[in-house]
Structures are given as structure tokens and as C-alpha cells.
Short mmCIF file of N, CA and C in Angstrom, two decimals:
data_model
loop_
_atom_site.label_atom_id
_atom_site.label_comp_id
_atom_site.label_asym_id
_atom_site.label_seq_id
_atom_site.Cartn_x
_atom_site.Cartn_y
_atom_site.Cartn_z
N UNK A 95 -124.65 54.15 -47.36
CA UNK A 95 -123.22 54.36 -47.55
C UNK A 95 -122.72 53.35 -48.58
N UNK A 96 -122.11 53.85 -49.62
CA UNK A 96 -121.59 52.98 -50.67
C UNK A 96 -120.10 52.71 -50.41
N UNK A 97 -119.68 51.51 -50.71
CA UNK A 97 -118.28 51.12 -50.53
C UNK A 97 -117.66 50.95 -51.90
N UNK A 98 -116.62 51.73 -52.16
CA UNK A 98 -115.89 51.59 -53.42
C UNK A 98 -114.50 51.09 -53.09
N UNK A 99 -114.00 50.25 -53.99
CA UNK A 99 -112.65 49.78 -53.80
C UNK A 99 -111.69 50.75 -54.46
N UNK A 100 -110.53 50.94 -53.87
CA UNK A 100 -109.54 51.83 -54.43
C UNK A 100 -108.42 52.01 -53.43
N UNK A 101 -107.46 52.82 -53.80
CA UNK A 101 -106.31 53.06 -52.94
C UNK A 101 -106.63 54.27 -52.08
N UNK A 102 -106.57 54.07 -50.77
CA UNK A 102 -106.90 55.13 -49.82
C UNK A 102 -105.65 55.52 -49.05
N UNK A 103 -105.59 56.82 -48.71
CA UNK A 103 -104.50 57.31 -47.86
C UNK A 103 -105.14 57.92 -46.62
N UNK A 104 -104.65 57.53 -45.46
CA UNK A 104 -105.19 58.02 -44.20
C UNK A 104 -104.43 59.27 -43.79
N UNK A 105 -105.13 60.38 -43.75
CA UNK A 105 -104.53 61.62 -43.28
C UNK A 105 -105.00 61.87 -41.84
N UNK A 106 -104.53 62.92 -41.24
CA UNK A 106 -104.92 63.19 -39.85
C UNK A 106 -106.40 63.55 -39.74
N UNK A 107 -107.00 63.98 -40.79
CA UNK A 107 -108.41 64.40 -40.73
C UNK A 107 -109.37 63.42 -41.35
N UNK A 108 -108.92 62.68 -42.39
CA UNK A 108 -109.88 61.84 -43.12
C UNK A 108 -109.15 60.78 -43.92
N UNK A 109 -109.94 59.93 -44.54
CA UNK A 109 -109.44 58.99 -45.53
C UNK A 109 -109.63 59.64 -46.90
N UNK A 110 -108.56 59.62 -47.69
CA UNK A 110 -108.61 60.25 -49.01
C UNK A 110 -108.36 59.19 -50.07
N UNK A 111 -109.20 59.16 -51.06
CA UNK A 111 -109.01 58.22 -52.17
C UNK A 111 -107.96 58.82 -53.11
N UNK A 112 -106.87 58.10 -53.32
CA UNK A 112 -105.75 58.62 -54.11
C UNK A 112 -106.14 58.81 -55.56
N UNK A 113 -106.96 57.94 -56.09
CA UNK A 113 -107.29 58.01 -57.52
C UNK A 113 -108.49 58.92 -57.81
N UNK A 114 -108.94 59.67 -56.83
CA UNK A 114 -110.01 60.64 -57.04
C UNK A 114 -109.41 61.98 -57.45
N UNK A 115 -109.65 62.45 -58.68
CA UNK A 115 -109.01 63.69 -59.12
C UNK A 115 -109.40 64.93 -58.33
N UNK A 116 -110.51 64.86 -57.57
CA UNK A 116 -110.89 66.01 -56.76
C UNK A 116 -110.01 66.16 -55.53
N UNK A 117 -109.39 65.07 -55.07
CA UNK A 117 -108.63 65.09 -53.85
C UNK A 117 -107.12 64.94 -54.06
N UNK A 118 -106.72 64.40 -55.20
CA UNK A 118 -105.33 64.06 -55.35
C UNK A 118 -104.88 64.28 -56.81
N UNK A 119 -103.61 64.61 -56.98
CA UNK A 119 -103.02 64.75 -58.30
C UNK A 119 -102.27 63.48 -58.72
N UNK A 120 -102.51 62.39 -58.04
CA UNK A 120 -101.79 61.14 -58.30
C UNK A 120 -101.95 60.70 -59.75
N UNK A 121 -103.18 60.72 -60.26
CA UNK A 121 -103.41 60.26 -61.63
C UNK A 121 -102.67 61.12 -62.64
N UNK A 122 -102.68 62.44 -62.43
CA UNK A 122 -101.99 63.34 -63.35
C UNK A 122 -100.48 63.10 -63.31
N UNK A 123 -99.94 62.94 -62.11
CA UNK A 123 -98.49 62.71 -61.97
C UNK A 123 -98.09 61.37 -62.58
N UNK A 124 -98.88 60.34 -62.32
CA UNK A 124 -98.59 59.01 -62.87
C UNK A 124 -98.63 59.06 -64.40
N UNK A 125 -99.64 59.70 -64.95
CA UNK A 125 -99.77 59.80 -66.40
C UNK A 125 -98.60 60.56 -67.00
N UNK A 126 -98.15 61.63 -66.35
CA UNK A 126 -97.04 62.43 -66.84
C UNK A 126 -95.73 61.63 -66.79
N UNK A 127 -95.51 60.90 -65.69
CA UNK A 127 -94.29 60.09 -65.59
C UNK A 127 -94.24 59.00 -66.63
N UNK A 128 -95.36 58.32 -66.85
CA UNK A 128 -95.40 57.27 -67.85
C UNK A 128 -95.17 57.85 -69.24
N UNK A 129 -95.78 59.01 -69.52
CA UNK A 129 -95.61 59.62 -70.84
C UNK A 129 -94.19 60.07 -71.09
N UNK A 130 -93.52 60.59 -70.06
CA UNK A 130 -92.16 61.09 -70.26
C UNK A 130 -91.11 59.98 -70.27
N UNK A 131 -91.37 58.87 -69.60
CA UNK A 131 -90.35 57.83 -69.48
C UNK A 131 -90.67 56.55 -70.25
N UNK A 132 -91.76 56.53 -71.00
CA UNK A 132 -92.16 55.30 -71.68
C UNK A 132 -91.11 54.86 -72.71
N UNK A 133 -90.56 55.77 -73.48
CA UNK A 133 -89.58 55.39 -74.49
C UNK A 133 -88.34 54.78 -73.83
N UNK A 134 -87.91 55.37 -72.71
CA UNK A 134 -86.75 54.84 -71.99
C UNK A 134 -87.05 53.44 -71.45
N UNK A 135 -88.25 53.23 -70.93
CA UNK A 135 -88.64 51.91 -70.43
C UNK A 135 -88.64 50.88 -71.57
N UNK A 136 -89.13 51.28 -72.74
CA UNK A 136 -89.15 50.36 -73.88
C UNK A 136 -87.73 50.00 -74.32
N UNK A 137 -86.86 51.00 -74.37
CA UNK A 137 -85.47 50.76 -74.80
C UNK A 137 -84.73 49.84 -73.84
N UNK A 138 -84.89 50.10 -72.54
CA UNK A 138 -84.20 49.27 -71.55
C UNK A 138 -84.73 47.84 -71.61
N UNK A 139 -86.04 47.69 -71.71
CA UNK A 139 -86.63 46.35 -71.80
C UNK A 139 -86.13 45.63 -73.05
N UNK A 140 -86.10 46.30 -74.17
CA UNK A 140 -85.64 45.70 -75.42
C UNK A 140 -84.16 45.28 -75.29
N UNK A 141 -83.33 46.16 -74.71
CA UNK A 141 -81.91 45.84 -74.56
C UNK A 141 -81.72 44.59 -73.69
N UNK A 142 -82.44 44.50 -72.58
CA UNK A 142 -82.28 43.36 -71.69
C UNK A 142 -82.74 42.08 -72.38
N UNK A 143 -83.89 42.12 -73.05
CA UNK A 143 -84.38 40.92 -73.73
C UNK A 143 -83.45 40.49 -74.85
N UNK A 144 -82.90 41.47 -75.61
CA UNK A 144 -81.99 41.12 -76.69
C UNK A 144 -80.71 40.51 -76.14
N UNK A 145 -80.18 41.06 -75.04
CA UNK A 145 -78.97 40.49 -74.44
C UNK A 145 -79.19 39.05 -74.01
N UNK A 146 -80.34 38.78 -73.39
CA UNK A 146 -80.65 37.42 -72.96
C UNK A 146 -80.75 36.50 -74.17
N UNK A 147 -81.42 36.95 -75.23
CA UNK A 147 -81.55 36.14 -76.45
C UNK A 147 -80.19 35.86 -77.06
N UNK A 148 -79.32 36.88 -77.16
CA UNK A 148 -78.02 36.66 -77.79
C UNK A 148 -77.14 35.75 -76.95
N UNK A 149 -77.23 35.83 -75.63
CA UNK A 149 -76.47 34.92 -74.76
C UNK A 149 -76.94 33.50 -74.97
N UNK A 150 -78.27 33.31 -75.06
CA UNK A 150 -78.79 31.95 -75.29
C UNK A 150 -78.31 31.42 -76.64
N UNK A 151 -78.32 32.23 -77.68
CA UNK A 151 -77.89 31.77 -79.00
C UNK A 151 -76.40 31.50 -79.05
N UNK A 152 -75.59 32.24 -78.30
CA UNK A 152 -74.15 32.01 -78.30
C UNK A 152 -73.82 30.71 -77.57
N UNK A 153 -74.49 30.48 -76.44
CA UNK A 153 -74.18 29.31 -75.61
C UNK A 153 -74.90 28.05 -76.08
N UNK A 154 -76.09 28.20 -76.66
CA UNK A 154 -76.88 27.06 -77.10
C UNK A 154 -77.38 27.31 -78.51
N UNK A 155 -76.50 27.21 -79.51
CA UNK A 155 -76.97 27.47 -80.89
C UNK A 155 -77.93 26.38 -81.34
N UNK A 156 -78.86 26.71 -82.22
CA UNK A 156 -79.81 25.69 -82.70
C UNK A 156 -79.07 24.64 -83.50
N UNK A 157 -79.43 23.39 -83.31
CA UNK A 157 -78.77 22.32 -84.03
C UNK A 157 -79.30 22.28 -85.46
N UNK A 158 -78.49 21.76 -86.40
CA UNK A 158 -78.93 21.70 -87.80
C UNK A 158 -80.14 20.79 -87.99
N UNK A 159 -80.31 19.80 -87.10
CA UNK A 159 -81.43 18.89 -87.24
C UNK A 159 -82.76 19.56 -86.96
N UNK A 160 -82.76 20.56 -86.08
CA UNK A 160 -84.00 21.22 -85.71
C UNK A 160 -84.14 22.58 -86.38
N UNK A 161 -83.40 22.82 -87.45
CA UNK A 161 -83.42 24.12 -88.10
C UNK A 161 -84.80 24.47 -88.65
N UNK A 162 -85.49 23.52 -89.23
CA UNK A 162 -86.80 23.81 -89.81
C UNK A 162 -87.91 23.84 -88.79
N UNK A 163 -87.71 23.29 -87.62
CA UNK A 163 -88.75 23.25 -86.60
C UNK A 163 -88.78 24.57 -85.85
N UNK A 164 -89.97 25.04 -85.57
CA UNK A 164 -90.10 26.25 -84.78
C UNK A 164 -89.96 25.90 -83.30
N UNK A 165 -89.24 26.70 -82.51
CA UNK A 165 -89.11 26.40 -81.09
C UNK A 165 -90.44 26.65 -80.38
N UNK A 166 -90.66 25.90 -79.31
CA UNK A 166 -91.83 26.10 -78.50
C UNK A 166 -91.64 27.36 -77.68
N UNK A 167 -92.66 28.16 -77.61
CA UNK A 167 -92.56 29.41 -76.85
C UNK A 167 -93.32 29.26 -75.54
N UNK A 168 -92.89 29.85 -74.49
CA UNK A 168 -91.67 30.61 -74.32
C UNK A 168 -90.48 29.67 -74.13
N UNK A 169 -89.33 30.09 -74.59
CA UNK A 169 -88.10 29.31 -74.44
C UNK A 169 -87.60 29.52 -73.01
N UNK A 170 -87.43 28.44 -72.25
CA UNK A 170 -86.97 28.62 -70.88
C UNK A 170 -85.51 29.05 -70.85
N UNK A 171 -85.20 29.94 -69.96
CA UNK A 171 -83.83 30.42 -69.79
C UNK A 171 -83.15 29.55 -68.73
N UNK A 172 -82.03 28.93 -69.06
CA UNK A 172 -81.33 28.11 -68.07
C UNK A 172 -80.96 28.94 -66.85
N UNK A 173 -80.96 28.29 -65.68
CA UNK A 173 -80.66 28.98 -64.43
C UNK A 173 -79.31 29.66 -64.48
N UNK A 174 -78.35 29.08 -65.18
CA UNK A 174 -76.99 29.64 -65.22
C UNK A 174 -76.98 30.97 -65.96
N UNK A 175 -77.96 31.21 -66.85
CA UNK A 175 -77.94 32.43 -67.65
C UNK A 175 -78.89 33.51 -67.16
N UNK A 176 -79.69 33.23 -66.13
CA UNK A 176 -80.59 34.23 -65.61
C UNK A 176 -79.83 35.34 -64.95
N UNK A 177 -80.38 36.54 -65.05
CA UNK A 177 -79.74 37.69 -64.41
C UNK A 177 -79.80 37.51 -62.91
N UNK A 178 -78.67 37.64 -62.27
CA UNK A 178 -78.60 37.49 -60.83
C UNK A 178 -78.02 38.75 -60.25
N UNK A 179 -78.59 39.18 -59.13
CA UNK A 179 -78.03 40.36 -58.46
C UNK A 179 -77.12 39.86 -57.35
N UNK A 180 -75.90 40.38 -57.34
CA UNK A 180 -74.96 40.00 -56.32
C UNK A 180 -74.62 41.22 -55.51
N UNK A 181 -74.48 41.03 -54.23
CA UNK A 181 -74.15 42.14 -53.34
C UNK A 181 -72.64 42.32 -53.33
N UNK A 182 -72.18 43.54 -53.59
CA UNK A 182 -70.75 43.79 -53.67
C UNK A 182 -70.12 43.83 -52.29
N UNK A 183 -70.88 44.21 -51.29
CA UNK A 183 -70.28 44.35 -49.96
C UNK A 183 -70.39 43.08 -49.12
N UNK A 184 -70.96 42.02 -49.63
CA UNK A 184 -71.10 40.79 -48.86
C UNK A 184 -69.92 39.84 -49.06
N UNK A 185 -68.89 40.24 -49.75
CA UNK A 185 -67.72 39.39 -49.91
C UNK A 185 -67.78 38.50 -51.13
N UNK A 186 -68.88 38.52 -51.85
CA UNK A 186 -68.97 37.70 -53.07
C UNK A 186 -68.28 38.41 -54.23
N UNK A 187 -68.09 37.67 -55.29
CA UNK A 187 -67.42 38.23 -56.47
C UNK A 187 -68.29 39.27 -57.14
N UNK A 188 -67.66 40.19 -57.81
CA UNK A 188 -68.40 41.21 -58.55
C UNK A 188 -69.10 40.55 -59.73
N UNK A 189 -70.14 41.17 -60.26
CA UNK A 189 -70.88 40.55 -61.39
C UNK A 189 -69.98 40.29 -62.58
N UNK A 190 -69.00 41.16 -62.86
CA UNK A 190 -68.13 40.96 -64.01
C UNK A 190 -67.28 39.71 -63.83
N UNK A 191 -66.75 39.51 -62.61
CA UNK A 191 -65.92 38.32 -62.35
C UNK A 191 -66.79 37.07 -62.41
N UNK A 192 -67.98 37.14 -61.83
CA UNK A 192 -68.88 35.97 -61.85
C UNK A 192 -69.27 35.63 -63.28
N UNK A 193 -69.57 36.65 -64.08
CA UNK A 193 -69.96 36.40 -65.47
C UNK A 193 -68.80 35.81 -66.26
N UNK A 194 -67.60 36.34 -66.05
CA UNK A 194 -66.42 35.82 -66.74
C UNK A 194 -66.19 34.35 -66.34
N UNK A 195 -66.38 34.04 -65.04
CA UNK A 195 -66.19 32.67 -64.58
C UNK A 195 -67.21 31.74 -65.25
N UNK A 196 -68.47 32.19 -65.33
CA UNK A 196 -69.51 31.38 -65.98
C UNK A 196 -69.16 31.13 -67.44
N UNK A 197 -68.71 32.17 -68.13
CA UNK A 197 -68.35 32.02 -69.53
C UNK A 197 -67.21 31.04 -69.71
N UNK A 198 -66.20 31.13 -68.83
CA UNK A 198 -65.06 30.19 -68.92
C UNK A 198 -65.51 28.77 -68.65
N UNK A 199 -66.42 28.58 -67.69
CA UNK A 199 -66.95 27.24 -67.41
C UNK A 199 -67.71 26.69 -68.63
N UNK A 200 -68.52 27.55 -69.24
CA UNK A 200 -69.28 27.11 -70.41
C UNK A 200 -68.35 26.75 -71.58
N UNK A 201 -67.32 27.55 -71.79
CA UNK A 201 -66.36 27.27 -72.85
C UNK A 201 -65.64 25.96 -72.60
N UNK A 202 -65.25 25.76 -71.33
CA UNK A 202 -64.56 24.51 -70.97
C UNK A 202 -65.46 23.31 -71.22
N UNK A 203 -66.75 23.42 -70.84
CA UNK A 203 -67.69 22.31 -71.06
C UNK A 203 -67.88 22.04 -72.55
N UNK A 204 -67.98 23.11 -73.34
CA UNK A 204 -68.13 22.93 -74.80
C UNK A 204 -66.90 22.28 -75.42
N UNK A 205 -65.71 22.67 -74.95
CA UNK A 205 -64.49 22.06 -75.47
C UNK A 205 -64.44 20.58 -75.10
N UNK A 206 -64.87 20.22 -73.91
CA UNK A 206 -64.89 18.82 -73.51
C UNK A 206 -65.88 18.04 -74.39
N UNK A 207 -67.05 18.63 -74.64
CA UNK A 207 -68.04 17.95 -75.48
C UNK A 207 -67.51 17.79 -76.91
N UNK A 208 -66.82 18.81 -77.41
CA UNK A 208 -66.26 18.73 -78.76
C UNK A 208 -65.18 17.65 -78.83
N UNK A 209 -64.36 17.55 -77.80
CA UNK A 209 -63.32 16.52 -77.78
C UNK A 209 -63.95 15.13 -77.76
N UNK A 210 -65.02 14.95 -76.98
CA UNK A 210 -65.72 13.65 -76.94
C UNK A 210 -66.32 13.30 -78.29
N UNK A 211 -66.91 14.30 -78.95
CA UNK A 211 -67.50 14.06 -80.28
C UNK A 211 -66.44 13.68 -81.30
N UNK A 212 -65.28 14.32 -81.23
CA UNK A 212 -64.21 14.01 -82.16
C UNK A 212 -63.64 12.63 -81.90
N UNK A 213 -63.63 12.18 -80.65
CA UNK A 213 -63.14 10.83 -80.33
C UNK A 213 -64.09 9.78 -80.89
N UNK A 214 -65.36 10.08 -80.92
CA UNK A 214 -66.36 9.11 -81.41
C UNK A 214 -66.24 8.91 -82.93
N UNK A 215 -65.81 9.90 -83.64
CA UNK A 215 -65.73 9.80 -85.12
C UNK A 215 -64.43 9.30 -85.51
#
């Protein structure tokens, strides 16, 4: 008796290997879903990554001193800017309100830093 590793489904009569084309259409269905939705997955992934990049550049622009230096990859995303899921029914603020509050806090911090820098000069 040979033992093969794979995904098995227990039916009332037997164990069926899901990835065996003789017993299951799983591979065909998976291939069809990936083929039909791959472009959408690529677009959504690109949109999310671009939004994160633009938020990082708006809140933390590169300084003129490090303009010629290449950043070390991967660039860590600050905890304040990571996408967070909030539950609407748990009494917490909606994502729009939370995002607006974070932006206002960041703007306030930047204005304070700017005021300190102007006082030094």
C-alpha cells in the first residue's frame, strides 16, 4: 500500500483525493477561477500597494539629504498607517472617521515639528 500526500475528502463510502482528476473536478474549477479572476486580483493588489506607497510618501517624504541614497527594501510600514479592520457594530468609529482622525493627528504633529524647526532658525 503506497501513501501519497494530498488533500482528502471523507465521503460516506470512501476517502477521495480532491486533486485526483478521476474523482474530482477541483483542479478544473480552481484553474478556471484563477484564469477568470486573475486580472481583477492583480488590479486590486496594485491599487492597495499604490495607496500604501502614496500614503507613506505624503506622510513621510524623503529628506533632501537622502535623495541620492536608495532606500533599504522592504520599507517597513508604520503601525499607524497599516490597514486596520474595524467592526462597525462594536461601537467603534467607522473607518472613514478613524482615518480622518489619524490624518488630523499627523498634520498636527507635522505643524508642531515645523514650528519647532522655525524657532531654532
